[in-house]
CSV table of C-alpha atoms in Angstrom, one decimal:
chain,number,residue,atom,x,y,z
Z,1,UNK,CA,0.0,0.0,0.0
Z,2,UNK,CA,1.5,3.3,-1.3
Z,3,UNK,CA,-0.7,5.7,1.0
Z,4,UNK,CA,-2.1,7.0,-1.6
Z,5,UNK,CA,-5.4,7.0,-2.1
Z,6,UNK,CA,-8.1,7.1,-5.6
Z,7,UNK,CA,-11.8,6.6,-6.0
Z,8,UNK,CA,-13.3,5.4,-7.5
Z,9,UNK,CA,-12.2,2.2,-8.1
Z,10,UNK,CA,-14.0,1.2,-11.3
Z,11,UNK,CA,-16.3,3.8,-13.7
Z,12,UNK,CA,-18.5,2.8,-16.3
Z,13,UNK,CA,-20.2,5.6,-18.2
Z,14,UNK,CA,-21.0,6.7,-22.1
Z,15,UNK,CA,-19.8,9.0,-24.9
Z,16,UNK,CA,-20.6,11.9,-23.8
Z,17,UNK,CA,-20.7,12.2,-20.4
Z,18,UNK,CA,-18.3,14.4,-17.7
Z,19,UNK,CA,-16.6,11.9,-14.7
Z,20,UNK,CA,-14.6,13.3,-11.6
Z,21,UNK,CA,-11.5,10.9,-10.3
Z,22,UNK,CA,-10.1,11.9,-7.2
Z,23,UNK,CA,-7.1,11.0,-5.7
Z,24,UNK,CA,-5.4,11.6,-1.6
Z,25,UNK,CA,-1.5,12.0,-1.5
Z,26,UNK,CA,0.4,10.6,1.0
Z,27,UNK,CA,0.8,12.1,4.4
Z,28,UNK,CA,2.8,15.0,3.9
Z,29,UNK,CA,3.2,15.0,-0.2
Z,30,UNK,CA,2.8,18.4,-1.4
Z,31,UNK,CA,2.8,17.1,-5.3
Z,32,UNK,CA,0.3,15.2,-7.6
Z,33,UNK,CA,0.8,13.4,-10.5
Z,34,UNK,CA,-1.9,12.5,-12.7
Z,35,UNK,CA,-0.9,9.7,-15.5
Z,36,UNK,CA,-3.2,7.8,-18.1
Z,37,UNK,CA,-2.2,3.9,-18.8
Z,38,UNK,CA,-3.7,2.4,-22.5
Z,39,UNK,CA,-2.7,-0.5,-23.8
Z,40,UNK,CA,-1.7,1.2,-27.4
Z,41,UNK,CA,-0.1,4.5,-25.4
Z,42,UNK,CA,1.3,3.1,-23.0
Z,43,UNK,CA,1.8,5.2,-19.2
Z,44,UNK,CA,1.7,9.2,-20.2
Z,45,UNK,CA,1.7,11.6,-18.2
Z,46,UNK,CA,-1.2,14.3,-18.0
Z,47,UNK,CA,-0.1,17.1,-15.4
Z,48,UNK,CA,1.2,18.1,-11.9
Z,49,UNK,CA,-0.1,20.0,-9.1
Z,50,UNK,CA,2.5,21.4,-6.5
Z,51,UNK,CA,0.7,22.7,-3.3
Z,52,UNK,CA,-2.7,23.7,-5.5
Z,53,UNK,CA,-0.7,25.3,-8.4
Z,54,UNK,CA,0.1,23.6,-11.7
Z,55,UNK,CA,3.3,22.3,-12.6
Z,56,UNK,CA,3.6,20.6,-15.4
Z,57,UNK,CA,1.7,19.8,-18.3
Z,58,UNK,CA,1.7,16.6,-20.5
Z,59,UNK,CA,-0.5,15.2,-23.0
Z,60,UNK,CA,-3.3,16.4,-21.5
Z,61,UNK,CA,-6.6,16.8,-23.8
Z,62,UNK,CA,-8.5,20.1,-23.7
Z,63,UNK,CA,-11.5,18.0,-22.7
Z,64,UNK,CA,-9.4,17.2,-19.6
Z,65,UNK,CA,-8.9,19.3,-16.7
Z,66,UNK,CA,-7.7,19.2,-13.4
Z,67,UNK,CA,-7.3,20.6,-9.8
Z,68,UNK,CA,-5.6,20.5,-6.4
Z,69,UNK,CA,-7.5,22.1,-3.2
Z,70,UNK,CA,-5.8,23.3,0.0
Z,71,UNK,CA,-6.2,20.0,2.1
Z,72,UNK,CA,-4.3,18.8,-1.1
Z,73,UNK,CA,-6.4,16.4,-2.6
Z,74,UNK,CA,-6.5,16.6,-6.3
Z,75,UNK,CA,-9.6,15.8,-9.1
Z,76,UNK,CA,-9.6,14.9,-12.7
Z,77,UNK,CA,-12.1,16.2,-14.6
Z,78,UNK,CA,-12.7,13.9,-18.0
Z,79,UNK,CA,-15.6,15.5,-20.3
Z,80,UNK,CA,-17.3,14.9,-23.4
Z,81,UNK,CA,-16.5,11.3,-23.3
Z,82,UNK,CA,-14.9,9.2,-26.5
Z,83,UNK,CA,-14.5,5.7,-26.0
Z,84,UNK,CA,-10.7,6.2,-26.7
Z,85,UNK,CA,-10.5,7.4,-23.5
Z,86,UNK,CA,-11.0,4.2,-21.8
Z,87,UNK,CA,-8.1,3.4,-20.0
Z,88,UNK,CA,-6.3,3.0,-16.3
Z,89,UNK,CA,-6.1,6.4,-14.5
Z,90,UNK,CA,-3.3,7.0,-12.2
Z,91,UNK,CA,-2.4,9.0,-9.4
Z,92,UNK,CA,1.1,9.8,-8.1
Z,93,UNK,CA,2.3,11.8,-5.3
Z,94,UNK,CA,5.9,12.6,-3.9
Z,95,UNK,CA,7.2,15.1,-0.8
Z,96,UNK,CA,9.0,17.4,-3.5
Z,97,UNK,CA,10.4,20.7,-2.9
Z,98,UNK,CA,9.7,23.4,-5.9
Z,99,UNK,CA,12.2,21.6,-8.3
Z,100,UNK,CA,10.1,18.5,-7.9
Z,101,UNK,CA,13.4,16.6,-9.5
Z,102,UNK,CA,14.5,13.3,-8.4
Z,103,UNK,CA,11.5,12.7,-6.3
Z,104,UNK,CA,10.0,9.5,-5.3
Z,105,UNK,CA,6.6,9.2,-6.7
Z,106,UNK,CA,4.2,6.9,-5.8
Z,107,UNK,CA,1.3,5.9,-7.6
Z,108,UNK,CA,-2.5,4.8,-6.0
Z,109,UNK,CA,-3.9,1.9,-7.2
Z,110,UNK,CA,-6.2,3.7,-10.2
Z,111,UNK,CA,-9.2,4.4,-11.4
Z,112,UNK,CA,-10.7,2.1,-14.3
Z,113,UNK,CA,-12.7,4.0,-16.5
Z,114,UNK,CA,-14.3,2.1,-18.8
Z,115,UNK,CA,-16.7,4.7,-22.2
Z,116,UNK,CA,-19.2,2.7,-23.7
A,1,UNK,CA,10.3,11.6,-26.7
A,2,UNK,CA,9.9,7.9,-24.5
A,3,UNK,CA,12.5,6.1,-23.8
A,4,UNK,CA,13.4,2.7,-25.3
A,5,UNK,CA,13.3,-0.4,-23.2
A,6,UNK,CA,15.0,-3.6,-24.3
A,7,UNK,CA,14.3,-6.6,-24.3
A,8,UNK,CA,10.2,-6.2,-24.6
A,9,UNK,CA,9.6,-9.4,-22.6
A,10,UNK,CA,11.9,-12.0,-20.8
A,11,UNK,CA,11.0,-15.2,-19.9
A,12,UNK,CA,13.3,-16.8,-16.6
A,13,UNK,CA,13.6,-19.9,-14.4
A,14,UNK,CA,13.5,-19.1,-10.5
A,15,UNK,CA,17.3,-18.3,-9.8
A,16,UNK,CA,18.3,-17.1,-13.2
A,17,UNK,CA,19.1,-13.5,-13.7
A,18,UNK,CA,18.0,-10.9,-16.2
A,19,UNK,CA,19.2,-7.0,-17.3
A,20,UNK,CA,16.4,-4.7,-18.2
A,21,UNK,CA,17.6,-1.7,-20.1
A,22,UNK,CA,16.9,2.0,-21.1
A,23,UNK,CA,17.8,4.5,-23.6
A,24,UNK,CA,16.7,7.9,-24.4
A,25,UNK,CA,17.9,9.8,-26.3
A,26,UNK,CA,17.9,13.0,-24.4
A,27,UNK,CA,19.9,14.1,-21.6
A,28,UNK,CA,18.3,12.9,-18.2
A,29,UNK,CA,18.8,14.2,-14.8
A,30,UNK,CA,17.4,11.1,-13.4
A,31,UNK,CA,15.9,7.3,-14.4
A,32,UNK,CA,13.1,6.0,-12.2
A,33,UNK,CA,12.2,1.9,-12.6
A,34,UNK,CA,8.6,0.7,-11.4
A,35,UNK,CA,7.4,-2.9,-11.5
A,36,UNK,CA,4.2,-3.3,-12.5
A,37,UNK,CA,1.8,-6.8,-11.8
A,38,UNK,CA,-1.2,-6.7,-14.3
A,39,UNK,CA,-3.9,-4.2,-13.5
A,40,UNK,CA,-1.9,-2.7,-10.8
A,41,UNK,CA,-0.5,0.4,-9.4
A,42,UNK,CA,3.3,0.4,-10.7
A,43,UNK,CA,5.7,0.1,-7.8
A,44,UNK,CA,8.8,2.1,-7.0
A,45,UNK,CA,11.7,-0.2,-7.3
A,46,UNK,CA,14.6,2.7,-7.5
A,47,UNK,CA,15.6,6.1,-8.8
A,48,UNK,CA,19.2,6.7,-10.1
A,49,UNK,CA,20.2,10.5,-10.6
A,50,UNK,CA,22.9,12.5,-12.6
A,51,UNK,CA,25.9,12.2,-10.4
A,52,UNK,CA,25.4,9.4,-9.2
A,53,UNK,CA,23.6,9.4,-6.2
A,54,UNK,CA,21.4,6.1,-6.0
A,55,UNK,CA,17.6,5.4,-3.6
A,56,UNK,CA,15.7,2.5,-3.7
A,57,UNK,CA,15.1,-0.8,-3.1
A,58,UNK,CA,17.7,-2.8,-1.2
A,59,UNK,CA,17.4,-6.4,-3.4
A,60,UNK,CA,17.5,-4.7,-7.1
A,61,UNK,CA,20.9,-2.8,-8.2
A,62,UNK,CA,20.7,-0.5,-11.2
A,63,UNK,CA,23.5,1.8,-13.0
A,64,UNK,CA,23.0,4.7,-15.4
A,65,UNK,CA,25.2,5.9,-17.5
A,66,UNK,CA,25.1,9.6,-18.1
A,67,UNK,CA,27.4,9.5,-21.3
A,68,UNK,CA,25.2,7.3,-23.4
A,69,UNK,CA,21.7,8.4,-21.3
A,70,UNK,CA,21.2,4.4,-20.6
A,71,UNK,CA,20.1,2.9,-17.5
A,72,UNK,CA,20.3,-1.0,-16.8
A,73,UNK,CA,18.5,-2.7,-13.5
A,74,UNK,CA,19.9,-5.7,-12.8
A,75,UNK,CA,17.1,-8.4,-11.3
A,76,UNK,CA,19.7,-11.4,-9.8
A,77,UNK,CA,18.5,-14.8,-8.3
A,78,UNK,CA,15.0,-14.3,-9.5
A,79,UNK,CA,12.0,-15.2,-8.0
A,80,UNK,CA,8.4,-15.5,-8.6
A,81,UNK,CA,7.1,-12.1,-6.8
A,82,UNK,CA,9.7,-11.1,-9.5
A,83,UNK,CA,6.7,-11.5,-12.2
A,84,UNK,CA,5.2,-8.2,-13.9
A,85,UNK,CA,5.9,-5.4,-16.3
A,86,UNK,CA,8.8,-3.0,-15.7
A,87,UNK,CA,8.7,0.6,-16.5
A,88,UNK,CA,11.7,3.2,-16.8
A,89,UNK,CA,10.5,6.5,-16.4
A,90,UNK,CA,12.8,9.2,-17.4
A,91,UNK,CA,13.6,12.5,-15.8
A,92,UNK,CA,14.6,15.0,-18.4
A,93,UNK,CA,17.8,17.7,-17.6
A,94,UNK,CA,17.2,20.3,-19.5
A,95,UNK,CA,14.2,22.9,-18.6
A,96,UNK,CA,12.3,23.0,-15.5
A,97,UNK,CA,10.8,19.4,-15.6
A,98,UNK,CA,9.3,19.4,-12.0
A,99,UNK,CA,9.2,15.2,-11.8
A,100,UNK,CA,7.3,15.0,-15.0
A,101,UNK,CA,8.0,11.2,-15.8
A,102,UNK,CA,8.2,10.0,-19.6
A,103,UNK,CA,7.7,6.2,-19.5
A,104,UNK,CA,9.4,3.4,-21.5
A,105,UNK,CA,7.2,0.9,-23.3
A,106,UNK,CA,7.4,-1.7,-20.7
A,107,UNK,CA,9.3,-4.9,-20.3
A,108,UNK,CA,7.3,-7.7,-19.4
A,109,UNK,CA,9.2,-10.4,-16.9
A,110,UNK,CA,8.2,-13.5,-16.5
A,111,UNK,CA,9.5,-16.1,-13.8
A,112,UNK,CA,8.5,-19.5,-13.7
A,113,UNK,CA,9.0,-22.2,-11.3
């Protein structure tokens, strides 16, 4: 067990629709990681939050967005569903100072999302 | 760009030993490896950084190579548990990265009785 924490566990929905993942760092991590893992893309990474500001950004989609609030859990936001987005969402988070570099991160166990 | 793992899947008896590698072909401040069992969450196995400072797990030893940007873990006396997909996920030098992770295909590692 990592510490860190995603629900839910499983989503089913349609085309279309607008679905929330959330995710609870580890005691005491200030950063989060949000990655997508498809079995034709591989593990990519979408974006970073550091202490409720945005980091990084990856290959995030337009339709994607995200957030971190001050108790530092962070949300992804998935709208206007396609059913390429069906894939293994991932969390990460790691202590990390500003730089961020060389940091441990650990992943939750994911969110299934499954557009039908 | 993602780095390149090699080989794509290795296939072991219990006790045997096995080198995973990875290439990019940027300059990297640091390689990350994660082991992965199917459906999930990857697990941190070890980060080497530029200069050659080393954290991770005790049982797996790694090396990276700054001058050719190639990292190789070295999994000895393997055992079952050993079983899964490893990642590399590379740390790129240049820029302000802020741990932003670009993963390797995946090696898949498979240890049989």
């Amino acid at each position: 067990d990592s510490g860190v924490t995603q629900t839910p566990k499983h989503l089913i929905t349609a085309t279309g629709q607008r679905v929330t993942l959330r995710c609870s760092p580890r005691s005491g991590d200030l950063s989060v990681y949000w990655y997508q893992q498809s079995l034709d893309q591989g593990l990519q990474f979408l974006i970073q939050y550091y202490n409720g500001e945005e980091r990084a950004k990856g290959n995030i989609l337009e339709r994607f967005s995200a957030q971190q609030f001050p108790d530092l859990h962070s949300e992804l936001n998935l709208s206007s569903l396609e059913l390429g987005d069906s894939a293994l969402y991932f969390c990460a988070s790691s202590v990390s100072g500003l730089a961020a570099r060389g940091d441990t991160q650990y992943f939750g166990p994911g969110t299934r999302l499954t557009v039908l | 760009q993602q780095p390149v793992q090699s080989p794509q899947a290795v296939i072991l008896r219990e006790g045997e030993d096995a080198v995973i590698n990875c290439s990019s072909s940027k300059a990297l401040y640091s390689v990350h490896w994660y082991r992965q069992k199917h459906g999930e969450a990857p697990v941190f196995l070890m980060i080497l950084l530029k200069g050659g400072e080393q954290k991770g797990h005790e049982k797996i030893s790694a090396s990276f190579n700054e001058k050719k940007q190639q990292s190789s873990l070295y999994l000895t006396a393997s055992q079952l548990s050993y079983s899964g997909t490893y990642f590399c996920g590379t740390e790129w030098a240049g820029g302000t990265s802020y741990g932003k992770l670009t993963f390797g295909q995946g090696t898949i590692l498979t240890v049989h009785p």
